[in-house]
Coordinates of N, CA and C in Angstrom, one line a residue:
Chain A
X1 N -15.0 115.2 -14.9 CA -13.5 114.9 -15.0 C -13.3 113.5 -14.7
X2 N -12.4 112.9 -15.4 CA -12.1 111.5 -15.2 C -11.2 111.3 -13.9
X3 N -11.4 110.2 -13.2 CA -10.6 109.9 -12.1 C -10.4 108.4 -11.9
X4 N -9.4 108.0 -11.2 CA -9.2 106.6 -10.9 C -8.9 106.4 -9.4
X5 N -9.5 105.3 -8.9 CA -9.2 104.9 -7.5 C -8.6 103.6 -7.4
X6 N -7.5 103.5 -6.8 CA -6.8 102.2 -6.4 C -6.9 102.1 -4.9
X7 N -7.8 101.3 -4.4 CA -8.0 101.3 -2.9 C -6.9 100.7 -2.1
X8 N -6.1 99.9 -2.7 CA -5.0 99.2 -2.0 C -3.7 99.8 -2.3
X9 N -3.1 100.5 -1.3 CA -1.8 101.1 -1.5 C -0.7 100.1 -1.6
X10 N -0.8 99.1 -0.7 CA 0.2 98.1 -0.6 C -0.4 96.7 -0.5
X11 N 0.1 95.7 -1.2 CA -0.4 94.3 -1.1 C 0.8 93.4 -1.1
X12 N 0.7 92.4 -0.2 CA 1.7 91.4 -0.1 C 1.1 90.0 -0.4
X13 N 1.8 89.3 -1.3 CA 1.3 88.0 -1.7 C 2.5 87.0 -1.7
X14 N 2.2 85.7 -1.5 CA 3.2 84.7 -1.5 C 3.5 84.3 -3.0
X15 N 4.7 84.0 -3.3 CA 5.0 83.5 -4.6 C 4.2 82.3 -4.9
X16 N 3.6 82.3 -6.1 CA 2.8 81.2 -6.6 C 1.3 81.4 -6.3
X17 N 1.0 82.4 -5.4 CA -0.4 82.7 -5.1 C -1.0 83.5 -6.2
X18 N -2.3 83.6 -6.2 CA -3.0 84.4 -7.2 C -3.0 85.8 -6.8
X19 N -3.3 86.7 -7.7 CA -3.2 88.2 -7.4 C -4.4 88.9 -8.1
X20 N -5.0 89.8 -7.3 CA -6.0 90.7 -7.9 C -5.8 92.1 -7.4
X21 N -5.5 93.0 -8.3 CA -5.4 94.4 -7.9 C -6.6 95.2 -8.4
X22 N -7.2 96.0 -7.5 CA -8.4 96.6 -7.7 C -8.2 98.0 -8.3
X23 N -9.2 98.3 -9.2 CA -9.2 99.7 -9.9 C -10.6 100.0 -10.2
X24 N -11.0 101.2 -9.7 CA -12.3 101.8 -10.0 C -12.1 103.1 -10.7
X25 N -12.9 103.4 -11.7 CA -12.7 104.6 -12.5 C -14.0 105.4 -12.5
X26 N -13.9 106.7 -12.8 CA -15.0 107.6 -13.1 C -14.8 108.3 -14.4
X27 N -15.7 108.1 -15.3 CA -15.6 108.7 -16.6 C -16.9 108.8 -17.3
X28 N -17.2 109.9 -18.0 CA -18.5 110.1 -18.5 C -18.9 109.3 -19.7
X29 N -18.0 108.7 -20.4 CA -18.3 107.9 -21.6 C -17.6 106.6 -21.5
X30 N -17.6 105.8 -22.5 CA -16.8 104.6 -22.5 C -15.3 104.9 -22.3
X31 N -14.8 104.4 -21.3 CA -13.4 104.7 -21.0 C -12.3 103.9 -21.8
X32 N -11.2 104.5 -22.0 CA -10.0 103.8 -22.3 C -9.3 103.5 -21.0
X33 N -9.0 102.2 -20.8 CA -8.4 101.8 -19.5 C -7.1 101.1 -19.7
X34 N -6.2 101.3 -18.7 CA -4.8 100.8 -18.8 C -4.3 100.3 -17.5
X35 N -3.4 99.4 -17.5 CA -2.6 99.1 -16.4 C -1.1 99.2 -16.8
X36 N -0.4 99.9 -16.0 CA 1.0 100.1 -16.2 C 1.8 99.5 -15.0
X37 N 3.0 99.0 -15.2 CA 3.8 98.5 -14.1 C 5.1 99.3 -14.1
X38 N 5.6 99.6 -12.9 CA 6.8 100.4 -12.7 C 7.7 99.6 -11.7
X39 N 8.8 99.1 -12.3 CA 9.8 98.4 -11.4 C 10.7 99.5 -10.8
X40 N 11.3 99.2 -9.6 CA 12.1 100.2 -8.9 C 13.1 100.9 -9.7
X41 N 13.0 102.2 -9.7 CA 14.0 103.1 -10.4 C 13.8 103.1 -11.9
X42 N 12.6 102.6 -12.4 CA 12.4 102.6 -13.8 C 11.2 103.4 -14.2
X43 N 11.0 103.6 -15.5 CA 9.8 104.3 -16.0 C 8.6 103.3 -16.0
X44 N 7.5 103.7 -16.5 CA 6.3 102.9 -16.6 C 6.3 102.1 -17.9
X45 N 5.8 100.9 -17.7 CA 5.6 100.0 -18.9 C 4.2 99.6 -19.0
X46 N 3.6 99.6 -20.2 CA 2.2 99.2 -20.4 C 2.0 97.7 -20.3
X47 N 1.1 97.3 -19.4 CA 0.8 95.9 -19.2 C -0.3 95.4 -20.2
X48 N -1.3 96.2 -20.2 CA -2.5 95.9 -21.0 C -3.4 97.1 -21.1
X49 N -4.3 97.0 -22.1 CA -5.2 98.2 -22.3 C -6.6 97.7 -22.7
X50 N -7.6 98.4 -22.4 CA -9.0 98.1 -22.9 C -9.5 99.3 -23.6
X51 N -10.0 99.1 -24.9 CA -10.6 100.1 -25.6 C -12.0 99.8 -25.9
X52 N -12.3 98.6 -26.3 CA -13.7 98.2 -26.6 C -13.7 96.7 -26.9
X53 N -14.8 96.1 -27.1 CA -14.9 94.7 -27.4 C -14.9 93.8 -26.2
X54 N -14.2 92.7 -26.3 CA -14.1 91.7 -25.2 C -13.7 92.4 -23.9
X55 N -14.4 92.1 -22.9 CA -14.2 92.8 -21.6 C -13.0 92.1 -20.8
X56 N -12.6 91.0 -21.2 CA -11.4 90.4 -20.6 C -10.2 90.6 -21.6
X57 N -9.2 91.3 -21.1 CA -8.1 91.6 -21.9 C -6.8 90.9 -21.4
X58 N -6.1 90.4 -22.3 CA -4.8 89.8 -21.9 C -3.6 90.7 -22.1
X59 N -2.7 90.7 -21.3 CA -1.5 91.5 -21.4 C -0.2 90.8 -21.4
X60 N 0.8 91.5 -21.2 CA 2.1 90.9 -21.1 C 2.4 90.3 -19.7
X61 N 3.4 89.4 -19.6 CA 3.8 88.8 -18.4 C 2.7 88.0 -17.7
X62 N 1.8 87.5 -18.4 CA 0.7 86.7 -17.9 C -0.4 87.4 -17.2
X63 N -0.5 88.7 -17.3 CA -1.5 89.4 -16.6 C -2.8 89.5 -17.5
X64 N -3.9 89.7 -16.8 CA -5.2 89.9 -17.5 C -6.0 90.9 -16.7
X65 N -7.0 91.5 -17.3 CA -7.8 92.5 -16.6 C -9.2 92.3 -17.2
X66 N -10.2 92.6 -16.3 CA -11.6 92.5 -16.7 C -12.3 93.8 -16.5
X67 N -12.9 94.3 -17.6 CA -13.7 95.5 -17.6 C -15.1 95.2 -17.2
X68 N -15.6 95.8 -16.1 CA -17.0 95.6 -15.7 C -17.6 97.0 -15.6
X69 N -18.4 97.3 -16.6 CA -19.1 98.6 -16.7 C -20.0 98.9 -15.5
X70 N -20.8 97.8 -15.1 CA -21.7 98.0 -14.0 C -21.1 98.4 -12.7
X71 N -19.8 98.0 -12.5 CA -19.1 98.2 -11.3 C -18.1 99.3 -11.5
X72 N -17.9 99.9 -12.7 CA -16.9 100.9 -13.0 C -15.5 100.4 -12.5
X73 N -15.3 99.1 -12.9 CA -14.0 98.5 -12.4 C -13.2 97.9 -13.5
X74 N -11.9 97.8 -13.3 CA -11.0 97.3 -14.2 C -9.9 96.6 -13.4
X75 N -10.2 95.5 -12.8 CA -9.2 94.8 -11.9 C -8.2 94.0 -12.7
X76 N -7.0 94.0 -12.2 CA -5.9 93.3 -12.8 C -5.7 92.0 -12.0
X77 N -5.4 90.9 -12.8 CA -5.3 89.6 -12.2 C -4.1 88.8 -12.8
X78 N -3.6 87.9 -11.9 CA -2.6 87.0 -12.4 C -2.8 85.7 -11.6
X79 N -2.8 84.6 -12.2 CA -3.1 83.3 -11.5 C -2.0 82.9 -10.6
X80 N -0.8 83.2 -10.9 CA 0.4 82.7 -10.1 C 1.5 83.7 -10.2
X81 N 1.7 84.4 -9.0 CA 2.7 85.5 -9.0 C 4.1 84.9 -8.9
X82 N 5.0 85.6 -9.6 CA 6.4 85.3 -9.5 C 7.1 86.4 -8.8
X83 N 8.3 86.1 -8.2 CA 9.0 87.1 -7.4 C 9.3 88.4 -8.2
X84 N 9.5 88.2 -9.5 CA 9.9 89.3 -10.4 C 8.7 90.2 -10.7
X85 N 7.5 89.9 -10.2 CA 6.3 90.7 -10.3 C 6.3 91.8 -9.3
X86 N 7.2 91.8 -8.3 CA 7.2 92.8 -7.3 C 7.5 94.1 -7.9
X87 N 6.6 95.1 -7.8 CA 6.7 96.4 -8.5 C 5.5 97.2 -8.0
X88 N 5.4 98.4 -8.6 CA 4.2 99.2 -8.4 C 3.4 99.2 -9.6
X89 N 2.1 99.1 -9.4 CA 1.1 99.0 -10.5 C 0.2 100.2 -10.5
X90 N 0.0 100.7 -11.7 CA -0.8 101.9 -11.8 C -2.0 101.6 -12.8
X91 N -3.2 101.9 -12.4 CA -4.3 101.9 -13.3 C -4.5 103.3 -13.8
X92 N -5.0 103.4 -15.0 CA -5.2 104.7 -15.6 C -6.4 104.7 -16.6
X93 N -7.0 105.9 -16.7 CA -8.2 106.0 -17.6 C -7.8 107.1 -18.6
X94 N -8.2 106.9 -19.8 CA -7.8 107.9 -20.9 C -8.9 108.5 -21.6
X95 N -8.7 109.7 -22.1 CA -9.6 110.4 -23.0 C -9.0 110.4 -24.4
X96 N -9.5 109.7 -25.3 CA -8.9 109.6 -26.6 C -8.8 110.9 -27.3
X97 N -9.8 111.8 -27.0 CA -9.8 113.0 -27.8 C -8.6 113.9 -27.5
X98 N -8.0 113.7 -26.4 CA -6.8 114.5 -26.0 C -5.6 113.7 -25.8
X99 N -5.6 112.4 -26.0 CA -4.5 111.5 -25.8 C -3.9 111.6 -24.4
X100 N -4.7 112.0 -23.5 CA -4.2 112.1 -22.1 C -4.7 111.0 -21.2
X101 N -4.0 110.6 -20.2 CA -4.5 109.7 -19.2 C -4.4 110.3 -17.8
X102 N -5.3 109.8 -17.0 CA -5.2 110.1 -15.6 C -4.9 108.8 -14.8
X103 N -3.9 108.9 -14.0 CA -3.4 107.8 -13.2 C -4.0 107.7 -11.8
X104 N -4.1 106.4 -11.3 CA -4.4 106.2 -9.9 C -3.1 106.4 -9.1
X105 N -3.2 106.3 -7.8 CA -2.0 106.6 -7.0 C -1.1 105.4 -6.9
X106 N -1.5 104.2 -7.4 CA -0.6 103.1 -7.5 C -0.8 102.1 -6.4
X107 N -0.5 100.8 -6.7 CA -0.5 99.8 -5.7 C 0.9 99.1 -5.7
X108 N 1.5 99.1 -4.6 CA 2.8 98.5 -4.5 C 2.7 97.0 -4.1
X109 N 3.2 96.1 -4.9 CA 3.1 94.7 -4.7 C 4.4 94.2 -4.2
X110 N 4.3 93.5 -3.0 CA 5.4 92.8 -2.5 C 5.2 91.3 -2.6
X111 N 6.2 90.5 -3.0 CA 6.1 89.1 -3.2 C 7.0 88.4 -2.2
X112 N 6.5 87.6 -1.4 CA 7.3 86.9 -0.4 C 7.5 85.4 -0.8
X113 N 8.6 84.8 -0.4 CA 8.9 83.4 -0.8 C 8.0 82.5 -0.1
Chain B
X1 N 17.4 101.0 -31.8 CA 16.0 101.0 -31.3 C 15.6 102.3 -30.9
X2 N 14.4 102.7 -31.1 CA 13.8 104.0 -30.7 C 13.8 104.0 -29.2
X3 N 13.9 105.2 -28.6 CA 13.9 105.2 -27.2 C 13.5 106.7 -26.7
X4 N 13.3 106.8 -25.4 CA 13.1 108.1 -24.8 C 14.1 108.3 -23.7
X5 N 14.8 109.3 -23.7 CA 15.8 109.5 -22.6 C 15.6 110.8 -21.9
X6 N 16.0 110.8 -20.6 CA 15.9 112.0 -19.8 C 17.3 112.3 -19.2
X7 N 17.5 113.6 -19.0 CA 18.8 114.0 -18.3 C 18.6 115.3 -17.6
X8 N 19.2 115.4 -16.4 CA 20.0 114.4 -15.8 C 19.1 113.4 -15.1
X9 N 19.7 112.3 -14.6 CA 18.8 111.3 -13.9 C 18.6 111.7 -12.5
X10 N 19.6 112.4 -11.9 CA 19.5 113.0 -10.6 C 20.0 114.4 -10.6
X11 N 19.2 115.2 -9.8 CA 19.6 116.6 -9.7 C 19.3 117.2 -8.4
X12 N 20.3 117.9 -7.8 CA 20.0 118.6 -6.5 C 20.2 120.1 -6.8
X13 N 19.3 120.9 -6.4 CA 19.4 122.3 -6.6 C 18.9 123.1 -5.4
X14 N 19.0 124.4 -5.5 CA 18.6 125.2 -4.3 C 17.3 126.0 -4.7
X15 N 16.6 126.3 -3.6 CA 15.4 127.1 -3.8 C 15.7 128.4 -4.5
X16 N 14.9 128.7 -5.5 CA 15.0 129.9 -6.3 C 15.8 129.8 -7.6
X17 N 16.5 128.7 -7.7 CA 17.3 128.5 -9.0 C 16.4 128.1 -10.1
X18 N 16.8 128.4 -11.3 CA 16.1 127.9 -12.5 C 16.7 126.5 -12.9
X19 N 15.9 125.6 -13.2 CA 16.3 124.2 -13.5 C 15.6 123.8 -14.8
X20 N 16.4 123.1 -15.7 CA 15.8 122.6 -16.9 C 16.1 121.1 -17.0
X21 N 15.0 120.3 -17.1 CA 15.1 118.9 -17.3 C 14.9 118.5 -18.8
X22 N 15.8 117.7 -19.3 CA 15.7 117.4 -20.7 C 15.0 116.1 -21.0
X23 N 14.3 116.1 -22.1 CA 13.6 114.9 -22.6 C 13.8 114.8 -24.1
X24 N 14.3 113.6 -24.5 CA 14.6 113.4 -25.9 C 14.0 112.1 -26.4
X25 N 13.3 112.1 -27.5 CA 12.7 110.8 -27.9 C 13.1 110.6 -29.4
X26 N 13.3 109.4 -29.8 CA 13.7 109.0 -31.2 C 12.6 108.2 -31.8
X27 N 11.4 108.2 -31.2 CA 10.3 107.5 -31.8 C 9.6 108.3 -33.0
X28 N 10.0 109.6 -33.1 CA 9.3 110.5 -34.0 C 7.8 110.7 -33.7
X29 N 7.6 110.7 -32.4 CA 6.2 110.9 -31.9 C 5.8 112.3 -31.9
X30 N 4.6 112.6 -32.2 CA 4.1 114.0 -32.1 C 3.8 114.4 -30.7
X31 N 3.3 113.5 -29.9 CA 2.8 113.8 -28.6 C 3.9 113.6 -27.5
X32 N 4.0 114.6 -26.7 CA 5.0 114.4 -25.6 C 4.4 115.0 -24.3
X33 N 4.7 114.4 -23.1 CA 4.1 114.7 -21.9 C 5.2 114.8 -20.8
X34 N 4.9 115.6 -19.8 CA 5.7 115.6 -18.6 C 4.8 115.3 -17.4
X35 N 5.2 114.4 -16.5 CA 4.5 114.0 -15.3 C 5.4 114.2 -14.1
X36 N 4.8 114.4 -12.9 CA 5.6 114.3 -11.7 C 4.9 113.2 -10.9
X37 N 5.8 112.4 -10.2 CA 5.3 111.3 -9.4 C 5.7 111.6 -7.9
X38 N 4.6 111.6 -7.1 CA 4.8 111.8 -5.7 C 4.0 110.7 -4.9
X39 N 4.5 110.4 -3.7 CA 3.8 109.4 -2.9 C 2.4 109.9 -2.6
X40 N 1.5 109.0 -2.8 CA 0.1 109.3 -2.4 C -0.6 110.1 -3.6
X41 N 0.1 110.4 -4.6 CA -0.6 111.1 -5.7 C -0.4 110.4 -7.1
X42 N 0.4 109.4 -7.1 CA 0.6 108.7 -8.4 C 1.3 109.7 -9.4
X43 N 1.0 109.6 -10.6 CA 1.5 110.5 -11.6 C 0.5 111.6 -12.0
X44 N 1.0 112.8 -12.0 CA 0.2 113.9 -12.3 C 0.8 114.7 -13.5
X45 N -0.1 115.1 -14.4 CA 0.3 115.7 -15.7 C 0.7 117.2 -15.5
X46 N 1.9 117.6 -15.9 CA 2.4 118.9 -15.8 C 2.1 119.7 -17.0
X47 N 2.7 119.3 -18.1 CA 2.5 119.9 -19.4 C 2.5 118.8 -20.5
X48 N 1.9 119.2 -21.7 CA 2.0 118.3 -22.8 C 2.0 119.0 -24.1
X49 N 2.4 118.3 -25.1 CA 2.5 118.9 -26.4 C 2.0 118.0 -27.5
X50 N 1.3 118.5 -28.5 CA 0.8 117.6 -29.6 C 1.7 117.8 -30.8
X51 N 2.7 118.7 -30.8 CA 3.5 118.9 -31.9 C 4.4 120.1 -31.8
X52 N 5.2 120.4 -32.8 CA 6.1 121.5 -32.7 C 5.3 122.8 -32.5
X53 N 5.8 123.6 -31.6 CA 5.2 124.9 -31.3 C 3.9 124.8 -30.5
X54 N 3.5 123.6 -30.2 CA 2.2 123.4 -29.4 C 2.6 123.0 -28.0
X55 N 2.0 123.7 -27.0 CA 2.2 123.3 -25.6 C 0.9 123.6 -24.9
X56 N 0.6 122.8 -23.8 CA -0.6 122.9 -23.1 C -0.4 122.6 -21.6
X57 N -1.2 123.2 -20.8 CA -1.0 123.0 -19.3 C -1.8 121.8 -18.9
X58 N -1.1 121.1 -18.0 CA -1.8 120.0 -17.3 C -2.4 120.4 -16.0
X59 N -2.6 119.4 -15.1 CA -3.3 119.7 -13.8 C -2.4 120.3 -12.8
X60 N -1.1 120.2 -13.0 CA -0.2 120.8 -12.0 C 0.9 121.7 -12.6
X61 N 0.5 122.6 -13.4 CA 1.5 123.3 -14.3 C 2.1 124.6 -13.6
X62 N 1.6 125.0 -12.5 CA 2.1 126.2 -11.9 C 3.6 126.1 -11.5
X63 N 4.4 127.0 -11.9 CA 5.8 127.0 -11.6 C 6.7 126.2 -12.7
X64 N 6.0 125.7 -13.7 CA 6.7 125.0 -14.7 C 6.4 125.6 -16.1
X65 N 7.3 125.4 -17.0 CA 7.1 125.8 -18.4 C 7.8 124.8 -19.3
X66 N 7.3 124.7 -20.6 CA 7.9 123.8 -21.6 C 7.9 124.6 -22.9
X67 N 8.7 124.2 -23.8 CA 8.7 124.7 -25.2 C 9.0 123.6 -26.1
X68 N 8.5 123.6 -27.3 CA 8.6 122.5 -28.3 C 9.1 123.1 -29.6
X69 N 10.4 123.1 -29.8 CA 11.0 123.7 -31.0 C 11.3 122.6 -32.1
X70 N 11.2 121.4 -31.7 CA 11.4 120.3 -32.7 C 10.6 119.1 -32.2
X71 N 10.5 118.1 -33.0 CA 9.7 116.9 -32.7 C 10.4 116.1 -31.5
X72 N 11.7 116.1 -31.5 CA 12.4 115.1 -30.6 C 12.4 115.6 -29.1
X73 N 12.4 116.9 -28.8 CA 12.7 117.3 -27.5 C 11.5 118.1 -26.9
X74 N 11.3 117.9 -25.6 CA 10.4 118.8 -24.8 C 11.1 119.0 -23.4
X75 N 11.9 120.1 -23.3 CA 12.5 120.4 -22.0 C 11.5 121.0 -21.1
X76 N 11.6 120.6 -19.8 CA 10.8 121.1 -18.7 C 11.6 122.1 -17.9
X77 N 11.1 123.3 -17.7 CA 11.9 124.3 -16.9 C 11.1 124.7 -15.7
X78 N 11.8 124.7 -14.6 CA 11.3 125.2 -13.3 C 11.9 126.6 -13.2
X79 N 11.0 127.6 -13.3 CA 11.5 129.0 -13.3 C 12.2 129.4 -12.1
X80 N 11.7 129.0 -10.9 CA 12.3 129.3 -9.6 C 11.9 128.2 -8.7
X81 N 12.9 127.3 -8.6 CA 12.6 126.0 -7.9 C 12.2 126.2 -6.5
X82 N 11.2 125.4 -6.1 CA 10.7 125.4 -4.7 C 10.8 124.0 -4.1
X83 N 10.8 123.9 -2.8 CA 10.9 122.6 -2.1 C 9.8 121.7 -2.5
X84 N 8.6 122.3 -2.8 CA 7.4 121.5 -3.1 C 7.6 120.9 -4.5
X85 N 8.6 121.2 -5.2 CA 8.9 120.6 -6.5 C 9.9 119.5 -6.5
X86 N 10.3 119.1 -5.3 CA 11.1 117.9 -5.1 C 10.2 116.7 -5.5
X87 N 10.6 116.0 -6.4 CA 9.8 114.9 -7.0 C 10.6 114.1 -8.0
X88 N 9.9 113.1 -8.5 CA 10.5 112.3 -9.6 C 9.7 112.7 -10.9
X89 N 10.4 113.1 -11.9 CA 9.8 113.6 -13.1 C 9.9 112.6 -14.3
X90 N 8.8 112.3 -14.9 CA 8.8 111.4 -16.1 C 8.3 112.1 -17.3
X91 N 9.0 111.8 -18.4 CA 8.6 112.3 -19.7 C 8.1 111.1 -20.4
X92 N 7.1 111.3 -21.3 CA 6.5 110.3 -22.1 C 6.2 110.8 -23.5
X93 N 6.1 109.9 -24.4 CA 5.7 110.3 -25.8 C 4.7 109.3 -26.4
X94 N 4.0 109.7 -27.3 CA 3.0 108.8 -28.0 C 2.8 109.3 -29.4
X95 N 2.4 108.4 -30.3 CA 2.1 108.7 -31.7 C 0.8 109.5 -31.8
X96 N 0.7 110.3 -32.7 CA -0.6 111.0 -33.0 C -1.6 110.0 -33.6
X97 N -2.9 110.3 -33.6 CA -3.8 109.5 -34.2 C -5.2 109.7 -33.6
X98 N -6.2 109.2 -34.3 CA -7.6 109.4 -33.9 C -8.0 108.5 -32.7
X99 N -7.3 107.5 -32.5 CA -7.5 106.7 -31.3 C -6.4 106.8 -30.4
X100 N -6.5 106.3 -29.2 CA -5.5 106.4 -28.2 C -4.3 105.6 -28.6
X101 N -3.1 106.2 -28.4 CA -1.9 105.5 -28.7 C -1.0 105.4 -27.4
X102 N -0.4 104.2 -27.2 CA 0.4 104.0 -26.0 C 1.4 105.0 -25.8
X103 N 1.5 105.4 -24.5 CA 2.6 106.3 -24.1 C 3.8 105.5 -23.7
X104 N 5.0 105.9 -24.2 CA 6.2 105.3 -23.8 C 6.9 106.3 -22.8
X105 N 7.4 105.7 -21.7 CA 8.0 106.5 -20.7 C 9.5 106.5 -20.6
X106 N 10.1 107.6 -20.3 CA 11.5 107.7 -20.0 C 11.8 107.1 -18.6
X107 N 13.1 107.0 -18.2 CA 13.5 106.4 -17.0 C 13.3 107.3 -15.8
X108 N 13.0 108.6 -16.0 CA 12.7 109.5 -14.9 C 13.9 110.3 -14.4
X109 N 13.7 111.5 -13.8 CA 14.7 112.4 -13.2 C 14.3 112.6 -11.8
X110 N 15.1 112.3 -10.9 CA 14.8 112.6 -9.5 C 15.4 114.0 -9.1
X111 N 14.5 114.9 -8.8 CA 14.9 116.3 -8.5 C 14.7 116.5 -7.0
X112 N 15.8 117.1 -6.4 CA 15.7 117.5 -5.0 C 16.0 119.0 -4.9
X113 N 15.0 119.7 -4.3 CA 15.2 121.1 -4.1 C 15.4 121.4 -2.6
X114 N 16.6 122.0 -2.3 CA 17.0 122.2 -0.9 C 16.7 123.6 -0.5

């Protein structure tokens, strides 16, 4: 069965600092990987996705993520965080055959001035 | 613009009552999903549907049911609400296809069972 681990439940960074959110997955084949963002009181919005090819993927809002098969990781990065990035971030792994995804428990990002 | 809506946005009910949460999408997507979101658990899949008259159980389906009579709607019913079902519920939809298609999420319904 597929699973996702997000080891950091809560992260605080200063505005303008770099950000890296960690994600490790377990899946028997080549995974489909995603990062979603949830602003307070809102639904989830897709930031970026990895299906195949280039292991460094670019997403919306200046985010990027790198797929590392040897480490079973798909960490999310942003070089300079803005106050509006404060939200909860979810990593997810998908099984294309069933169009389903399994989500991690989320990492809540706090941005301080 | 196409969208996915949920109603009500907030609901308070009592233990033992039947509750139905509505989900309506105008994307014309074949696939629809219901998740619940709880602290420490992230989002967990309750039920999903790949088309009209198709429904499938997810990982936390006990106490919930769905029916799909048309493409646009997938209502979620709690047959006899329990306090353990207090949660935020999200509906999502995606297009059918051989590869994975992005799921679009509704704004959520916050359900409190007293």
